[in-house]
Coordinates of C-alpha atoms and ligand atoms in Angstrom, one line a residue:
Chain A
M1 CA 2.1 -80.7 -46.4
T2 CA 0.4 -81.2 -49.7
D3 CA 1.4 -84.4 -51.5
P4 CA 0.9 -83.9 -55.2
M5 CA 0.6 -87.7 -55.8
T6 CA -2.2 -88.4 -53.5
D7 CA -3.4 -84.8 -53.0
A8 CA -3.6 -85.6 -49.3
D9 CA -3.2 -82.6 -47.1
D10 CA -2.5 -83.4 -43.5
R11 CA -2.5 -79.8 -42.4
P12 CA -5.3 -79.1 -39.9
V13 CA -8.2 -76.8 -40.0
L14 CA -6.8 -74.1 -37.7
I15 CA -9.3 -72.3 -35.5
V16 CA -7.9 -69.1 -34.0
G17 CA -10.0 -68.1 -30.9
A18 CA -11.0 -71.0 -28.6
S19 CA -14.4 -69.7 -27.6
M20 CA -18.1 -70.2 -28.6
A21 CA -17.9 -69.4 -32.3
G22 CA -14.8 -71.5 -32.9
L23 CA -16.3 -74.4 -31.0
R24 CA -19.6 -74.3 -32.9
T25 CA -17.7 -74.2 -36.2
A26 CA -15.7 -77.3 -35.2
E27 CA -18.8 -79.2 -34.1
N28 CA -20.6 -78.3 -37.4
L29 CA -17.5 -79.3 -39.5
R30 CA -17.7 -82.7 -37.8
R31 CA -21.5 -82.9 -38.3
A32 CA -21.0 -82.1 -42.0
G33 CA -18.6 -85.1 -42.3
Y34 CA -15.1 -83.7 -41.8
A35 CA -13.1 -86.1 -39.7
G36 CA -9.6 -84.6 -40.2
P37 CA -7.4 -82.7 -37.9
I38 CA -8.6 -79.6 -36.1
T39 CA -6.3 -77.3 -34.1
F40 CA -7.5 -74.5 -31.7
L41 CA -5.2 -71.7 -31.0
G42 CA -6.6 -69.6 -28.2
A43 CA -5.2 -66.6 -26.3
E44 CA -7.0 -67.5 -23.0
P45 CA -5.8 -70.4 -20.9
H46 CA -9.3 -71.8 -20.6
A47 CA -11.2 -74.2 -22.8
P48 CA -14.4 -72.6 -24.4
Y49 CA -16.9 -71.2 -21.9
N50 CA -20.1 -69.3 -21.9
R51 CA -19.8 -65.5 -21.3
P52 CA -23.2 -64.3 -20.4
P53 CA -23.0 -65.5 -16.8
L54 CA -19.9 -63.4 -16.3
S55 CA -22.0 -60.3 -15.8
K56 CA -24.7 -62.2 -13.9
E57 CA -24.6 -65.4 -11.8
L58 CA -20.8 -65.9 -11.9
L59 CA -20.2 -62.3 -10.9
Q60 CA -22.3 -62.6 -7.8
T61 CA -21.6 -66.2 -6.7
E62 CA -18.4 -66.7 -4.7
G63 CA -16.5 -69.8 -5.7
Q64 CA -17.9 -70.1 -9.2
G65 CA -15.3 -70.7 -11.9
H66 CA -14.6 -72.3 -15.2
E67 CA -16.4 -75.6 -14.5
D68 CA -19.7 -73.6 -13.9
V69 CA -19.6 -72.0 -17.4
A70 CA -17.6 -74.4 -19.5
F71 CA -19.3 -75.6 -22.7
P72 CA -19.6 -79.4 -23.0
I73 CA -17.1 -80.8 -25.5
R74 CA -19.1 -83.2 -27.7
S75 CA -17.7 -86.7 -28.4
A76 CA -17.1 -85.8 -32.1
L77 CA -14.4 -83.4 -30.9
E78 CA -12.7 -85.8 -28.6
E79 CA -10.5 -87.2 -31.3
N80 CA -8.1 -85.5 -33.8
V81 CA -8.4 -82.2 -32.1
E82 CA -5.4 -80.3 -30.7
W83 CA -5.8 -77.4 -28.2
V84 CA -3.1 -74.8 -28.0
L85 CA -4.3 -72.5 -25.2
G86 CA -2.8 -69.5 -23.6
R87 CA -1.1 -68.4 -26.8
A88 CA -2.3 -65.6 -29.1
A89 CA -1.9 -65.5 -32.9
A90 CA 0.4 -62.6 -34.0
S91 CA 0.3 -62.7 -37.8
L92 CA -1.2 -64.4 -40.8
D93 CA 0.2 -65.2 -44.2
T94 CA -2.5 -66.4 -46.5
E95 CA -0.1 -67.3 -49.3
R96 CA 2.0 -69.7 -47.3
Q97 CA -1.1 -70.7 -45.2
V98 CA 0.6 -70.1 -41.9
V99 CA -0.4 -68.4 -38.7
V100 CA 2.5 -67.3 -36.5
D101 CA 1.8 -67.1 -32.7
E102 CA 3.2 -64.7 -30.1
T103 CA 6.1 -67.1 -29.3
G104 CA 7.1 -67.2 -33.0
A105 CA 5.8 -70.7 -33.5
E106 CA 4.3 -71.4 -36.9
H107 CA 0.9 -73.0 -37.4
P108 CA 0.4 -74.2 -41.0
Y109 CA -3.2 -74.7 -42.0
R110 CA -5.3 -76.2 -44.7
A111 CA -8.2 -73.9 -43.8
L112 CA -8.4 -71.1 -41.3
V113 CA -11.3 -70.0 -39.1
I114 CA -11.0 -66.6 -37.5
A115 CA -12.9 -66.5 -34.3
T116 CA -11.1 -64.0 -32.2
G117 CA -14.1 -62.0 -31.0
L118 CA -13.9 -58.7 -29.3
R119 CA -12.2 -56.9 -26.4
P120 CA -13.5 -54.1 -24.3
K121 CA -12.6 -50.5 -25.3
P122 CA -10.1 -49.2 -22.7
L123 CA -10.6 -46.2 -20.3
P124 CA -10.8 -43.2 -22.6
I125 CA -8.7 -41.0 -20.2
D126 CA -5.2 -41.5 -18.7
D127 CA -5.4 -44.1 -15.8
H128 CA -2.2 -42.8 -14.2
G129 CA -1.4 -46.4 -13.4
L130 CA -4.1 -46.6 -10.8
T131 CA -5.5 -49.9 -9.7
G132 CA -9.2 -50.6 -9.1
I133 CA -10.1 -50.2 -12.8
H134 CA -11.9 -53.1 -14.5
V135 CA -13.3 -54.3 -17.7
L136 CA -15.4 -57.4 -18.3
R137 CA -15.0 -59.8 -21.2
T138 CA -13.1 -62.9 -19.9
L139 CA -13.5 -65.3 -17.0
D140 CA -10.4 -63.8 -15.4
D141 CA -11.9 -60.3 -15.7
A142 CA -15.1 -61.6 -14.0
V143 CA -13.2 -63.2 -11.1
A144 CA -11.2 -60.1 -10.5
L145 CA -14.3 -57.9 -10.6
R146 CA -16.2 -60.2 -8.2
Q147 CA -13.4 -59.9 -5.7
A148 CA -13.6 -56.1 -6.0
L149 CA -17.4 -55.9 -5.6
R150 CA -17.3 -56.2 -1.8
P151 CA -20.3 -55.1 0.2
G152 CA -19.8 -51.4 1.0
A153 CA -17.8 -50.6 -2.1
N154 CA -18.5 -47.5 -4.1
V155 CA -18.9 -48.7 -7.7
V156 CA -18.8 -46.5 -10.8
I157 CA -19.7 -48.0 -14.1
L158 CA -18.7 -46.1 -17.3
G159 CA -21.2 -47.0 -20.0
S160 CA -24.9 -47.8 -20.0
G161 CA -25.1 -50.6 -22.5
F162 CA -26.2 -54.2 -21.6
I163 CA -23.0 -55.1 -19.9
G164 CA -22.8 -51.8 -17.9
C165 CA -26.5 -52.2 -16.8
E166 CA -26.0 -55.9 -15.8
I167 CA -22.9 -55.1 -13.8
A168 CA -24.9 -52.3 -12.1
A169 CA -27.7 -54.7 -11.1
T170 CA -25.2 -57.3 -9.8
A171 CA -23.2 -54.7 -7.8
A172 CA -26.5 -53.3 -6.3
K173 CA -27.5 -56.9 -5.3
A174 CA -24.0 -57.5 -3.9
G175 CA -24.5 -54.8 -1.4
A176 CA -22.4 -52.0 -2.8
A177 CA -22.6 -48.7 -0.8
T178 CA -23.2 -46.8 -4.0
V179 CA -23.6 -47.8 -7.7
S180 CA -23.3 -45.0 -10.2
V181 CA -23.7 -45.3 -14.0
V182 CA -22.0 -42.6 -16.0
S183 CA -23.0 -42.5 -19.7
Q184 CA -22.7 -40.3 -22.8
S185 CA -26.2 -41.4 -23.7
R186 CA -29.4 -39.5 -22.8
I187 CA -31.1 -42.7 -21.7
P188 CA -29.5 -46.0 -20.8
L189 CA -29.7 -48.7 -23.5
E190 CA -31.4 -46.1 -25.8
R191 CA -29.4 -47.2 -28.8
A192 CA -30.1 -50.9 -28.3
I193 CA -33.8 -50.9 -27.2
G194 CA -35.1 -47.4 -27.7
P195 CA -36.1 -44.6 -25.3
Q196 CA -39.3 -46.2 -23.8
L197 CA -37.7 -49.4 -22.6
G198 CA -34.4 -47.6 -21.8
A199 CA -36.3 -45.2 -19.5
E200 CA -38.1 -48.2 -17.9
V201 CA -34.8 -49.9 -17.3
R202 CA -33.5 -46.8 -15.6
R203 CA -36.6 -46.5 -13.4
R204 CA -36.1 -50.1 -12.2
H205 CA -32.4 -49.5 -11.5
E206 CA -33.2 -46.4 -9.6
A207 CA -35.7 -48.3 -7.5
H208 CA -32.7 -50.4 -6.4
G209 CA -30.7 -47.3 -5.5
V210 CA -28.5 -47.1 -8.7
R211 CA -27.8 -43.5 -9.7
F212 CA -27.4 -42.4 -13.4
F213 CA -25.2 -39.6 -14.6
C214 CA -26.3 -39.3 -18.3
E215 CA -24.9 -37.1 -21.1
N216 CA -21.8 -37.2 -19.0
G217 CA -18.3 -38.6 -19.1
L218 CA -15.1 -39.0 -17.1
F219 CA -12.9 -36.0 -16.7
G220 CA -10.3 -37.3 -14.2
L221 CA -9.4 -39.8 -11.6
V222 CA -8.1 -39.2 -8.1
G223 CA -6.3 -41.8 -5.9
D224 CA -3.0 -43.5 -5.1
P225 CA -2.3 -46.3 -5.7
S226 CA -5.9 -47.3 -6.2
V227 CA -8.7 -45.1 -7.6
E228 CA -10.6 -43.3 -4.8
R229 CA -12.7 -40.7 -6.6
V230 CA -13.8 -39.9 -10.2
I231 CA -14.5 -36.4 -11.5
L232 CA -17.2 -36.2 -14.2
T233 CA -17.2 -33.8 -17.2
S234 CA -20.2 -32.1 -15.5
G235 CA -18.0 -31.3 -12.5
V236 CA -19.6 -33.8 -10.2
M237 CA -17.2 -35.8 -8.0
L238 CA -18.0 -39.4 -7.0
E239 CA -16.5 -41.7 -4.4
C240 CA -15.1 -44.7 -6.3
D241 CA -13.3 -47.9 -5.2
V242 CA -14.2 -49.8 -8.2
L243 CA -14.4 -48.3 -11.7
V244 CA -15.7 -50.5 -14.5
V245 CA -15.2 -49.5 -18.1
A246 CA -18.1 -50.8 -20.3
I247 CA -18.2 -48.5 -23.3
G248 CA -18.3 -51.1 -26.1
S249 CA -15.8 -53.3 -27.8
D250 CA -13.3 -53.5 -30.6
A251 CA -12.6 -56.5 -32.8
N252 CA -9.5 -58.5 -32.2
T253 CA -8.0 -58.1 -35.6
E254 CA -4.6 -56.6 -35.0
W255 CA -3.0 -60.0 -35.9
L256 CA -4.6 -59.8 -39.4
E257 CA -2.8 -56.5 -40.3
G258 CA -0.9 -57.0 -43.5
S259 CA -2.8 -60.2 -44.4
G260 CA -4.7 -58.5 -47.2
L261 CA -8.1 -59.2 -45.5
D262 CA -10.7 -56.5 -45.1
A263 CA -10.5 -56.2 -41.3
S264 CA -11.4 -52.6 -41.0
D265 CA -14.2 -53.2 -38.4
G266 CA -14.3 -56.9 -37.9
V267 CA -13.5 -59.3 -40.8
L268 CA -15.7 -58.8 -43.9
V269 CA -17.1 -62.1 -45.1
N270 CA -19.5 -63.3 -47.8
G271 CA -22.7 -65.2 -47.2
G272 CA -20.6 -68.4 -46.8
L273 CA -18.6 -66.7 -44.0
Q274 CA -15.6 -66.8 -46.3
A275 CA -13.2 -63.9 -45.9
V276 CA -13.2 -61.1 -48.4
R277 CA -9.9 -59.4 -49.2
A278 CA -9.5 -55.6 -49.3
D279 CA -9.5 -55.9 -53.2
G280 CA -12.9 -57.7 -53.1
T281 CA -11.7 -61.2 -53.9
V282 CA -12.8 -64.1 -51.7
L283 CA -10.5 -66.6 -49.9
E284 CA -12.3 -69.9 -50.0
N285 CA -10.2 -71.4 -47.2
V286 CA -10.4 -68.6 -44.7
Y287 CA -13.6 -68.0 -42.7
A288 CA -14.6 -65.6 -39.9
V289 CA -17.3 -66.4 -37.4
G290 CA -19.0 -65.0 -34.3
D291 CA -18.5 -61.5 -33.0
V292 CA -15.5 -60.7 -35.1
A293 CA -17.3 -61.4 -38.4
R294 CA -18.9 -58.6 -40.4
Y295 CA -21.6 -59.6 -42.9
P296 CA -24.9 -58.4 -44.4
N297 CA -28.1 -59.9 -43.2
P298 CA -30.8 -60.0 -45.9
L299 CA -33.5 -60.1 -43.3
F300 CA -32.8 -56.3 -43.0
D301 CA -30.7 -54.9 -45.8
E302 CA -27.3 -55.2 -47.6
V303 CA -25.1 -53.4 -45.1
A304 CA -22.3 -55.5 -43.6
R305 CA -22.4 -55.3 -39.8
R306 CA -20.7 -56.9 -36.8
V307 CA -23.5 -58.2 -34.5
E308 CA -22.6 -59.0 -30.9
H309 CA -25.4 -61.4 -29.9
W310 CA -25.0 -64.8 -28.3
N311 CA -27.0 -66.8 -30.8
L312 CA -24.8 -65.7 -33.8
P313 CA -21.7 -67.6 -32.9
T314 CA -23.9 -70.7 -33.3
E315 CA -25.5 -69.5 -36.5
T316 CA -22.3 -68.4 -38.1
G317 CA -20.5 -71.6 -36.9
K318 CA -23.2 -73.8 -38.4
R319 CA -23.0 -72.1 -41.8
A320 CA -19.2 -71.9 -41.9
G321 CA -18.9 -75.5 -40.9
Q322 CA -21.2 -76.6 -43.7
V323 CA -19.5 -74.5 -46.4
L324 CA -16.0 -75.4 -45.2
A325 CA -16.8 -79.1 -45.1
A326 CA -18.0 -78.9 -48.7
H327 CA -14.9 -77.0 -49.7
L328 CA -12.6 -79.6 -48.0
R329 CA -14.5 -82.4 -49.9
G330 CA -13.8 -80.6 -53.1
D331 CA -17.5 -79.9 -53.7
D332 CA -18.9 -76.8 -55.3
C333 CA -19.8 -74.4 -52.4
A334 CA -21.8 -72.0 -54.6
P335 CA -25.2 -73.7 -54.0
I336 CA -24.8 -73.4 -50.2
I337 CA -23.5 -69.8 -50.4
E338 CA -26.2 -68.7 -52.7
A339 CA -29.0 -69.6 -50.2
P340 CA -29.4 -66.4 -48.2
F341 CA -27.6 -66.4 -44.9
A342 CA -30.3 -64.7 -42.8
P343 CA -29.9 -65.6 -39.1
L344 CA -32.5 -63.9 -36.8
P345 CA -30.4 -62.1 -34.2
S346 CA -31.7 -62.8 -30.7
F347 CA -30.6 -61.4 -27.3
W348 CA -31.6 -61.3 -23.8
S349 CA -30.6 -59.6 -20.6
D350 CA -31.4 -60.3 -17.0
Q351 CA -31.3 -57.4 -14.5
Y352 CA -32.9 -57.9 -11.0
D353 CA -36.2 -59.8 -11.7
M354 CA -36.5 -58.2 -15.1
H355 CA -36.0 -60.5 -18.1
L356 CA -35.6 -58.8 -21.5
L357 CA -35.8 -60.9 -24.6
A358 CA -35.5 -59.5 -28.1
F359 CA -35.4 -60.7 -31.7
G360 CA -34.3 -58.8 -34.8
M361 CA -32.2 -55.6 -35.0
T362 CA -34.0 -53.3 -32.6
Y363 CA -31.2 -50.7 -33.0
L364 CA -32.0 -50.1 -36.7
A365 CA -35.4 -48.7 -35.7
D366 CA -36.5 -45.1 -35.8
R367 CA -39.6 -45.7 -33.7
S368 CA -40.9 -48.2 -31.1
E369 CA -44.3 -48.9 -29.8
V370 CA -45.7 -50.8 -26.8
V371 CA -48.2 -53.3 -28.3
A372 CA -49.1 -55.4 -25.3
G373 CA -48.9 -55.1 -21.5
T374 CA -47.4 -52.1 -19.7
L375 CA -43.8 -51.0 -19.4
E376 CA -44.0 -50.9 -15.6
D377 CA -45.0 -54.6 -15.5
E378 CA -44.6 -56.9 -18.5
C379 CA -44.8 -55.8 -22.1
V380 CA -44.0 -56.4 -25.7
V381 CA -42.5 -53.5 -27.8
E382 CA -42.3 -53.5 -31.6
F383 CA -39.5 -51.7 -33.4
F384 CA -39.9 -50.1 -36.9
R385 CA -37.7 -48.6 -39.5
G386 CA -40.2 -46.6 -41.5
D387 CA -43.0 -49.2 -41.8
E388 CA -40.8 -52.2 -41.7
L389 CA -40.8 -54.3 -38.5
V390 CA -37.1 -54.7 -37.6
G391 CA -37.3 -56.0 -34.1
V392 CA -39.3 -56.9 -31.0
C393 CA -38.3 -56.8 -27.4
G394 CA -40.3 -57.9 -24.3
I395 CA -40.0 -57.6 -20.6
G396 CA -41.3 -61.0 -19.6
M397 CA -44.1 -62.2 -21.9
R398 CA -41.7 -64.7 -23.6
G399 CA -44.4 -66.7 -25.4
A400 CA -45.6 -63.6 -27.1
V401 CA -42.1 -62.5 -28.0
Q402 CA -41.2 -65.9 -29.3
G403 CA -44.3 -65.8 -31.5
Y404 CA -42.6 -63.0 -33.6
R405 CA -39.8 -65.3 -34.9
S406 CA -41.8 -66.3 -37.9
R407 CA -42.5 -62.6 -38.8
F408 CA -38.9 -62.1 -39.9
T409 CA -38.4 -63.8 -43.3
P410 CA -35.7 -63.3 -45.8
P411 CA -36.6 -61.9 -49.2
V412 CA -36.9 -64.6 -51.9
A413 CA -33.4 -65.1 -53.2
A414 CA -32.8 -63.1 -56.3
R415 CA -32.6 -65.3 -59.4
Chain B
M1 CA -32.0 -93.7 -25.5
I2 CA -30.9 -90.2 -24.6
K3 CA -31.7 -88.9 -21.1
I4 CA -32.5 -85.2 -21.0
D5 CA -32.1 -83.1 -17.9
V6 CA -33.0 -79.4 -17.6
D7 CA -31.6 -77.6 -14.5
M8 CA -34.8 -75.8 -13.5
N9 CA -32.8 -73.5 -11.2
K10 CA -31.1 -72.2 -14.3
C11 CA -33.9 -72.4 -16.9
Q12 CA -35.5 -69.0 -17.5
H13 CA -38.2 -70.4 -19.8
Y14 CA -36.8 -68.6 -22.9
G15 CA -38.1 -71.3 -25.1
Q16 CA -35.2 -71.3 -27.5
C17 CA -34.9 -75.1 -27.2
V18 CA -38.5 -75.4 -28.3
F19 CA -37.6 -74.3 -31.8
E20 CA -34.8 -76.9 -32.2
A21 CA -36.6 -80.0 -30.7
P22 CA -40.4 -79.3 -30.4
E23 CA -41.0 -83.0 -29.9
V24 CA -39.2 -82.9 -26.6
F25 CA -39.5 -79.3 -25.4
Q26 CA -42.7 -77.1 -25.1
L27 CA -43.7 -73.9 -23.4
N28 CA -47.0 -74.4 -21.7
A29 CA -49.9 -71.9 -21.4
D30 CA -48.1 -70.1 -18.6
D31 CA -44.9 -69.7 -20.6
K32 CA -43.2 -72.4 -18.5
L33 CA -41.0 -75.1 -20.0
E34 CA -42.2 -78.6 -20.1
Y35 CA -40.1 -81.4 -21.5
Q36 CA -39.7 -85.2 -21.9
A37 CA -37.0 -86.9 -19.9
E38 CA -36.1 -89.4 -22.6
A39 CA -35.8 -89.5 -26.4
P40 CA -34.6 -91.9 -29.0
D41 CA -31.0 -91.8 -30.3
E42 CA -32.1 -90.5 -33.7
M43 CA -32.9 -87.2 -32.0
L44 CA -29.4 -86.6 -30.9
G45 CA -28.7 -83.9 -33.5
D46 CA -31.8 -81.9 -32.7
L47 CA -31.2 -82.3 -28.9
E48 CA -27.6 -81.1 -29.2
A49 CA -28.9 -78.1 -31.2
A50 CA -31.4 -77.4 -28.4
A51 CA -28.7 -77.7 -25.7
D52 CA -26.5 -75.4 -27.8
V53 CA -29.0 -72.6 -28.2
C54 CA -30.1 -72.6 -24.5
P55 CA -29.1 -69.2 -23.2
M56 CA -28.8 -70.5 -19.7
Q57 CA -26.9 -73.6 -20.8
A58 CA -29.4 -75.5 -18.6
I59 CA -29.8 -78.6 -20.8
T60 CA -27.7 -81.7 -20.2
L61 CA -27.8 -84.8 -22.4
M62 CA -26.7 -88.3 -21.4
R63 CA -26.6 -91.3 -23.7
E64 CA -27.6 -94.6 -22.2
Ligands
LIG1 C1 -19.9 -60.2 -19.9 C2 -20.7 -60.5 -21.1 C3 -22.1 -60.8 -21.0 C4 -22.8 -61.1 -22.1 N1 -24.1 -61.3 -22.0 C5 -24.9 -61.6 -23.1 C6 -26.3 -61.7 -22.9 O1 -26.9 -61.7 -21.8 N2 -27.0 -62.0 -24.1 C7 -26.5 -62.0 -25.3 O2 -27.2 -62.2 -26.3 N3 -25.1 -61.9 -25.5 C8 -24.3 -61.7 -24.4 N4 -23.0 -61.5 -24.5 C9 -22.4 -61.6 -25.9 C10 -21.9 -63.0 -26.2 O3 -21.3 -63.6 -25.1 C11 -20.9 -62.9 -27.4 O4 -21.6 -62.6 -28.5 C12 -20.1 -64.2 -27.6 O5 -19.3 -64.6 -26.5 C13 -19.2 -64.1 -28.8 O6 -18.5 -65.3 -29.0 P1 -17.2 -65.4 -29.9 O7 -16.7 -66.8 -29.9 O8 -17.5 -64.8 -31.3 O9 -16.1 -64.4 -29.3 P2 -15.4 -64.5 -27.9 O10 -16.3 -65.2 -26.9 O11 -15.0 -63.1 -27.5 O12 -14.1 -65.4 -28.2 C14 -13.0 -64.9 -28.8 C15 -11.8 -65.7 -28.3 O13 -10.7 -65.4 -29.1 C16 -9.5 -65.2 -28.2 N5 -8.5 -64.4 -29.0 C17 -8.6 -63.0 -29.2 N6 -7.5 -62.7 -29.9 C18 -6.8 -63.8 -30.2 C19 -5.6 -64.0 -30.9 N7 -4.9 -63.1 -31.5 N8 -5.1 -65.3 -30.9 C20 -5.8 -66.3 -30.3 N9 -7.0 -66.1 -29.7 C21 -7.4 -64.9 -29.6 C22 -10.1 -64.5 -27.1 O14 -9.2 -64.6 -26.0 C23 -11.4 -65.3 -26.8 O15 -11.2 -66.4 -26.0 C24 -22.2 -61.2 -23.4 C25 -20.8 -60.9 -23.5 C26 -20.0 -60.6 -22.4 C27 -18.6 -60.4 -22.5
LIG2 S1 -33.7 -72.8 -23.9 FE1 -32.9 -73.2 -21.9 S2 -33.7 -71.5 -20.6 FE2 -34.9 -71.6 -22.5 S3 -36.7 -72.8 -22.0 FE3 -35.2 -74.2 -23.0 S4 -34.0 -75.0 -21.2 FE4 -35.1 -73.2 -20.4

């Protein structure tokens, strides 16, 4: 506890959520000179690991497990770090600076990093207690789904976003008897990468035998004790041994209820990743990073958004680590925070032999244009909001897509 | 010295590493990754950053 004589505070920096964003924040805290105690409190039993392979390699490779996806723990985190895994945070008291976990144990902190990420939205209709229904976010989810994706299985995927499409590709490769994608959207991935690329993705899936049921939904399930058939809102009935729900995610913020933070859709933070209270005031010792954070990006506009791309846990972790280290040293954080926080979002997706790579916020665009190559082979597509270039996405042609990185620059900081 | 190993079975030639440590990683004219197998200790920070941003987590660093 705080000792008024020496002003020493031996409480740790508490990182809730032991995954990529939390790990990157800890590494950057160390890089910025903080050598004091760090505690991770994580709901999963596993040390931090990389999620993208969960819908790709790990989902199709029998025997792969944590060791194939674990992040390396750098030497700077070998000392003075405590890992409390397999335990979820249940509540936060920012006055007393304490997080209470699900067992009732209290974790006092000097500074708190919120890195609890997202979880998949559940099946939107009653599951009647049926088995055979899956989601995919964690390693344990992936292992369970891999076991279910036996050759000859009838697989139905609800949702045609990146995760739904990647699971469809993996299931098709794994020798499923049928793979059906059911989606509200008109075109798969339309919201993410526009109608042209979305239609091309669909064409490639169909060439591998995947069927799409677009502008459609689930009406009911049949089976006992495991799902056997699904009935779509259009009336179509599909054989179904494995149902995967991939219709987006919600932020893991229930434990922040009553804490005073603005966690209405992810945790609102300022440009230093410091948490903003519902009344607009900033908590200098509470940070949010990764998928759970909501912040504006001056590369695009002033709207605070949650962005679910793999490179942002690293970018937010870097920034939060620098600001928090300065705060813990007692330095003025304002100069760091005033420099615009403008990370360029980047994402990729691998489906069959198709490699998509994108920069920017393609989903803000109202128009897209193929500027090089052809959709059926390799191409570069630019995305515009009005006249403003907001994103680029390629199939293959990585060098050309990488070349766009310098085209996104933050506005000169307002003086 | 730091030894650098890229698992070419994993690498998809995304070139993210190139932006963090261009002295060590380059994409050649065919968009394929080329890299040096060794670098001086002073580059550790940049190399760790490159390993961190690799989407395939294909880069392993070893200190000698
Ligand atoms: C299957 C899959 C495939 C993906 N593929 C790609 C891709 O190809 N390209 C791309 O750009 N991005 C991809 N992503 C997105 C990318 O993986 C995420 O952006 C990234 O994992 C976010 O990291 P994070 O640390 O913010 O959150 P997470 O990795 O979600 O970590 C949050 C952690 O907090 C824990 N937690 C939650 N609540 C609590 C609590 N109350 N107390 C304690 N701990 C808690 C969770 O258990 C979890 O371990 C993919 C994601 C998934 C799930
Ligand atoms: S970032 Fe990784 S996948 Fe991309 S070129 Fe470098 S090593 Fe290969």
